[in-house]
């Protein structure tokens, strides 16, 4: 009975939290973040203002309701990776599963990008996730948390989906970016052009000697 009651309360909390997040994004998208108050969000979700703040510590947090889940999933991607799988490949696969579906025209993405307060919140959120991910990578690799290999991979992994979002094929772009990190610049087409024998690039552009 206790387990049933606990499960019912948790489901109710989840529904309330989702209702608040949905109402906030809808109102912010329709009227603009700065023109909607938290009391209006609470009323739209049919809860009290105090209930809203039990779930979300700030107005900005309403847009990032998956904040804690994102962070815990990043850590799990590294800690719970398949035997023999490298942390880099585990993060690549996690990003492909979770971060390549959001397009630059997604309403929530547009809302965040067009609202300074939300952009600032997002930067702080991802900075926190980066530190947490770096700690998980340090634990997985035995390197120090401040080692550039650890901090660099954490930052790169979180930045890659944003870079890939502008591509026609974000998933392939993420694969290419992680391949670049894994194998280095020397394997890219541009690098191969740079190392080609002198004159190879412009061979077809040489002026032709007129025939006699």
CSV table of N, CA, C and O in Angstrom, one decimal, residues 3-57:
chain,number,residue,atom,x,y,z
A,3,UNK,N,3.9,1.6,-1.1
A,3,UNK,CA,4.5,1.7,-2.4
A,3,UNK,C,3.5,2.3,-3.5
A,3,UNK,O,3.9,3.1,-4.3
A,4,UNK,N,2.3,1.8,-3.4
A,4,UNK,CA,1.2,2.3,-4.3
A,4,UNK,C,1.0,3.8,-4.1
A,4,UNK,O,0.9,4.6,-5.0
A,5,UNK,N,0.9,4.2,-2.8
A,5,UNK,CA,0.7,5.6,-2.5
A,5,UNK,C,1.9,6.5,-2.9
A,5,UNK,O,1.7,7.6,-3.5
A,6,UNK,N,3.1,6.0,-2.7
A,6,UNK,CA,4.3,6.7,-3.2
A,6,UNK,C,4.3,6.9,-4.7
A,6,UNK,O,4.6,8.0,-5.2
A,7,UNK,N,4.0,5.8,-5.4
A,7,UNK,CA,4.0,5.8,-6.8
A,7,UNK,C,2.9,6.8,-7.4
A,7,UNK,O,3.2,7.5,-8.3
A,8,UNK,N,1.8,6.9,-6.7
A,8,UNK,CA,0.7,7.8,-7.1
A,8,UNK,C,1.1,9.2,-6.9
A,8,UNK,O,0.9,10.1,-7.8
A,9,UNK,N,1.8,9.5,-5.8
A,9,UNK,CA,2.3,10.9,-5.5
A,9,UNK,C,3.3,11.3,-6.6
A,9,UNK,O,3.3,12.4,-7.0
A,10,UNK,N,4.2,10.4,-6.9
A,10,UNK,CA,5.3,10.7,-7.9
A,10,UNK,C,4.7,11.0,-9.2
A,10,UNK,O,5.1,11.9,-10.0
A,11,UNK,N,3.7,10.2,-9.6
A,11,UNK,CA,3.0,10.4,-10.9
A,11,UNK,C,2.3,11.7,-10.9
A,11,UNK,O,2.3,12.4,-11.9
A,12,UNK,N,1.7,12.1,-9.8
A,12,UNK,CA,1.0,13.4,-9.7
A,12,UNK,C,2.0,14.5,-9.9
A,12,UNK,O,1.8,15.5,-10.6
A,13,UNK,N,3.2,14.4,-9.2
A,13,UNK,CA,4.2,15.4,-9.3
A,13,UNK,C,4.7,15.6,-10.7
A,13,UNK,O,4.9,16.7,-11.2
A,14,UNK,N,4.9,14.4,-11.4
A,14,UNK,CA,5.3,14.4,-12.8
A,14,UNK,C,4.3,15.1,-13.7
A,14,UNK,O,4.7,15.9,-14.5
A,15,UNK,N,3.1,14.8,-13.5
A,15,UNK,CA,2.0,15.4,-14.3
A,15,UNK,C,1.9,16.9,-14.0
A,15,UNK,O,1.8,17.7,-15.0
A,16,UNK,N,2.0,17.3,-12.8
A,16,UNK,CA,2.0,18.8,-12.5
A,16,UNK,C,3.2,19.5,-13.1
A,16,UNK,O,3.0,20.6,-13.7
A,17,UNK,N,4.3,18.9,-12.9
A,17,UNK,CA,5.5,19.5,-13.5
A,17,UNK,C,5.4,19.7,-15.0
A,17,UNK,O,5.7,20.7,-15.6
A,18,UNK,N,4.9,18.6,-15.7
A,18,UNK,CA,4.8,18.7,-17.1
A,18,UNK,C,3.7,19.7,-17.5
A,18,UNK,O,3.9,20.4,-18.5
A,19,UNK,N,2.6,19.8,-16.8
A,19,UNK,CA,1.6,20.8,-17.1
A,19,UNK,C,2.1,22.2,-17.0
A,19,UNK,O,1.8,23.1,-17.8
A,20,UNK,N,2.9,22.5,-16.0
A,20,UNK,CA,3.5,23.8,-15.8
A,20,UNK,C,4.5,24.1,-16.9
A,20,UNK,O,4.5,25.2,-17.5
A,21,UNK,N,5.3,23.2,-17.3
A,21,UNK,CA,6.3,23.4,-18.4
A,21,UNK,C,5.6,23.6,-19.7
A,21,UNK,O,5.9,24.5,-20.5
A,22,UNK,N,4.6,22.8,-20.0
A,22,UNK,CA,3.8,23.0,-21.2
A,22,UNK,C,3.1,24.3,-21.3
A,22,UNK,O,3.1,25.0,-22.3
A,23,UNK,N,2.5,24.7,-20.2
A,23,UNK,CA,1.8,26.0,-20.1
A,23,UNK,C,2.8,27.2,-20.3
A,23,UNK,O,2.5,28.1,-21.0
A,24,UNK,N,3.9,27.1,-19.7
A,24,UNK,CA,4.9,28.1,-19.8
A,24,UNK,C,5.4,28.3,-21.2
A,24,UNK,O,5.4,29.4,-21.7
A,25,UNK,N,5.8,27.2,-21.8
A,25,UNK,CA,6.3,27.3,-23.2
A,25,UNK,C,5.2,27.8,-24.1
A,25,UNK,O,5.5,28.6,-25.0
A,26,UNK,N,4.0,27.4,-23.9
A,26,UNK,CA,2.9,27.9,-24.8
A,26,UNK,C,2.7,29.4,-24.6
A,26,UNK,O,2.6,30.1,-25.6
A,27,UNK,N,2.6,29.8,-23.4
A,27,UNK,CA,2.4,31.3,-23.2
A,27,UNK,C,3.6,32.1,-23.6
A,27,UNK,O,3.4,33.2,-24.2
A,28,UNK,N,4.8,31.6,-23.3
A,28,UNK,CA,6.0,32.4,-23.7
A,28,UNK,C,6.1,32.5,-25.2
A,28,UNK,O,6.5,33.5,-25.7
A,29,UNK,N,5.8,31.4,-25.9
A,29,UNK,CA,5.9,31.4,-27.3
A,29,UNK,C,4.8,32.3,-27.9
A,29,UNK,O,5.1,33.0,-28.9
A,30,UNK,N,3.6,32.3,-27.4
A,30,UNK,CA,2.5,33.1,-27.9
A,30,UNK,C,2.7,34.6,-27.6
A,30,UNK,O,2.5,35.4,-28.5
A,31,UNK,N,3.2,35.0,-26.4
A,31,UNK,CA,3.2,36.4,-26.0
A,31,UNK,C,4.6,36.9,-25.7
A,31,UNK,O,4.7,38.1,-25.5
A,32,UNK,N,5.6,36.1,-25.7
A,32,UNK,CA,6.9,36.5,-25.3
A,32,UNK,C,7.2,36.3,-23.9
A,32,UNK,O,6.4,36.6,-23.0
A,33,UNK,N,8.4,35.9,-23.6
A,33,UNK,CA,8.8,35.5,-22.2
A,33,UNK,C,8.7,36.7,-21.3
A,33,UNK,O,8.2,36.5,-20.1
A,34,UNK,N,9.0,37.9,-21.7
A,34,UNK,CA,9.0,39.1,-20.8
A,34,UNK,C,7.6,39.6,-20.5
A,34,UNK,O,7.4,40.4,-19.7
A,35,UNK,N,6.6,39.1,-21.3
A,35,UNK,CA,5.2,39.6,-21.2
A,35,UNK,C,4.3,38.6,-20.4
A,35,UNK,O,3.1,38.8,-20.4
A,36,UNK,N,4.9,37.6,-19.9
A,36,UNK,CA,4.1,36.6,-19.1
A,36,UNK,C,4.6,36.5,-17.7
A,36,UNK,O,5.9,36.3,-17.5
A,37,UNK,N,3.8,36.5,-16.7
A,37,UNK,CA,4.2,36.4,-15.3
A,37,UNK,C,4.1,34.9,-14.9
A,37,UNK,O,3.3,34.2,-15.4
A,38,UNK,N,4.8,34.6,-13.8
A,38,UNK,CA,4.7,33.2,-13.3
A,38,UNK,C,3.3,32.9,-12.8
A,38,UNK,O,2.9,31.7,-12.8
A,39,UNK,N,2.6,33.9,-12.2
A,39,UNK,CA,1.3,33.6,-11.7
A,39,UNK,C,0.4,33.2,-12.9
A,39,UNK,O,-0.5,32.3,-12.7
A,40,UNK,N,0.5,33.8,-14.0
A,40,UNK,CA,-0.3,33.4,-15.2
A,40,UNK,C,0.0,32.0,-15.6
A,40,UNK,O,-0.9,31.2,-16.0
A,41,UNK,N,1.3,31.6,-15.5
A,41,UNK,CA,1.6,30.2,-15.8
A,41,UNK,C,1.0,29.2,-14.9
A,41,UNK,O,0.4,28.2,-15.2
A,42,UNK,N,1.0,29.6,-13.6
A,42,UNK,CA,0.4,28.7,-12.6
A,42,UNK,C,-1.1,28.6,-12.8
A,42,UNK,O,-1.7,27.5,-12.7
A,43,UNK,N,-1.7,29.7,-13.1
A,43,UNK,CA,-3.2,29.7,-13.4
A,43,UNK,C,-3.5,28.8,-14.6
A,43,UNK,O,-4.5,28.1,-14.6
A,44,UNK,N,-2.7,28.9,-15.6
A,44,UNK,CA,-2.9,28.2,-16.9
A,44,UNK,C,-2.8,26.7,-16.6
A,44,UNK,O,-3.4,25.8,-17.2
A,45,UNK,N,-1.9,26.3,-15.6
A,45,UNK,CA,-1.7,24.9,-15.3
A,45,UNK,C,-2.6,24.5,-14.2
A,45,UNK,O,-2.6,23.3,-13.7
A,46,UNK,N,-3.5,25.4,-13.7
A,46,UNK,CA,-4.4,25.1,-12.6
A,46,UNK,C,-3.8,24.7,-11.3
A,46,UNK,O,-4.2,23.7,-10.7
A,47,UNK,N,-2.7,25.4,-10.9
A,47,UNK,CA,-2.0,25.1,-9.7
A,47,UNK,C,-1.7,26.4,-9.0
A,47,UNK,O,-1.8,27.5,-9.6
A,48,UNK,N,-1.4,26.4,-7.7
A,48,UNK,CA,-1.0,27.6,-7.0
A,48,UNK,C,0.4,28.1,-7.3
A,48,UNK,O,1.2,27.3,-7.8
A,49,UNK,N,0.6,29.3,-7.0
A,49,UNK,CA,2.0,29.9,-7.3
A,49,UNK,C,3.0,29.2,-6.4
A,49,UNK,O,4.1,28.9,-6.9
A,50,UNK,N,2.6,28.8,-5.2
A,50,UNK,CA,3.6,28.1,-4.3
A,50,UNK,C,3.9,26.7,-4.9
A,50,UNK,O,5.1,26.3,-4.8
A,51,UNK,N,2.9,26.1,-5.5
A,51,UNK,CA,3.2,24.8,-6.1
A,51,UNK,C,4.2,25.0,-7.3
A,51,UNK,O,5.1,24.1,-7.5
A,52,UNK,N,4.0,26.0,-8.1
A,52,UNK,CA,4.9,26.3,-9.2
A,52,UNK,C,6.4,26.3,-8.7
A,52,UNK,O,7.3,25.7,-9.3
A,53,UNK,N,6.6,27.1,-7.6
A,53,UNK,CA,7.9,27.3,-7.1
A,53,UNK,C,8.5,26.1,-6.4
A,53,UNK,O,9.7,26.0,-6.2
A,54,UNK,N,7.6,25.1,-6.0
A,54,UNK,CA,8.1,23.8,-5.5
A,54,UNK,C,8.8,23.0,-6.6
A,54,UNK,O,9.7,22.2,-6.3
A,55,UNK,N,8.3,23.2,-7.8
A,55,UNK,CA,8.8,22.5,-9.0
A,55,UNK,C,9.9,23.2,-9.7
A,55,UNK,O,10.8,22.6,-10.3
A,56,UNK,N,9.8,24.5,-9.8
A,56,UNK,CA,10.7,25.3,-10.6
A,56,UNK,C,11.2,26.5,-9.7
A,56,UNK,O,10.4,27.3,-9.3
A,57,UNK,N,12.5,26.7,-9.6
A,57,UNK,CA,13.0,27.7,-8.7
A,57,UNK,C,13.0,29.1,-9.3
A,57,UNK,O,13.1,30.1,-8.6
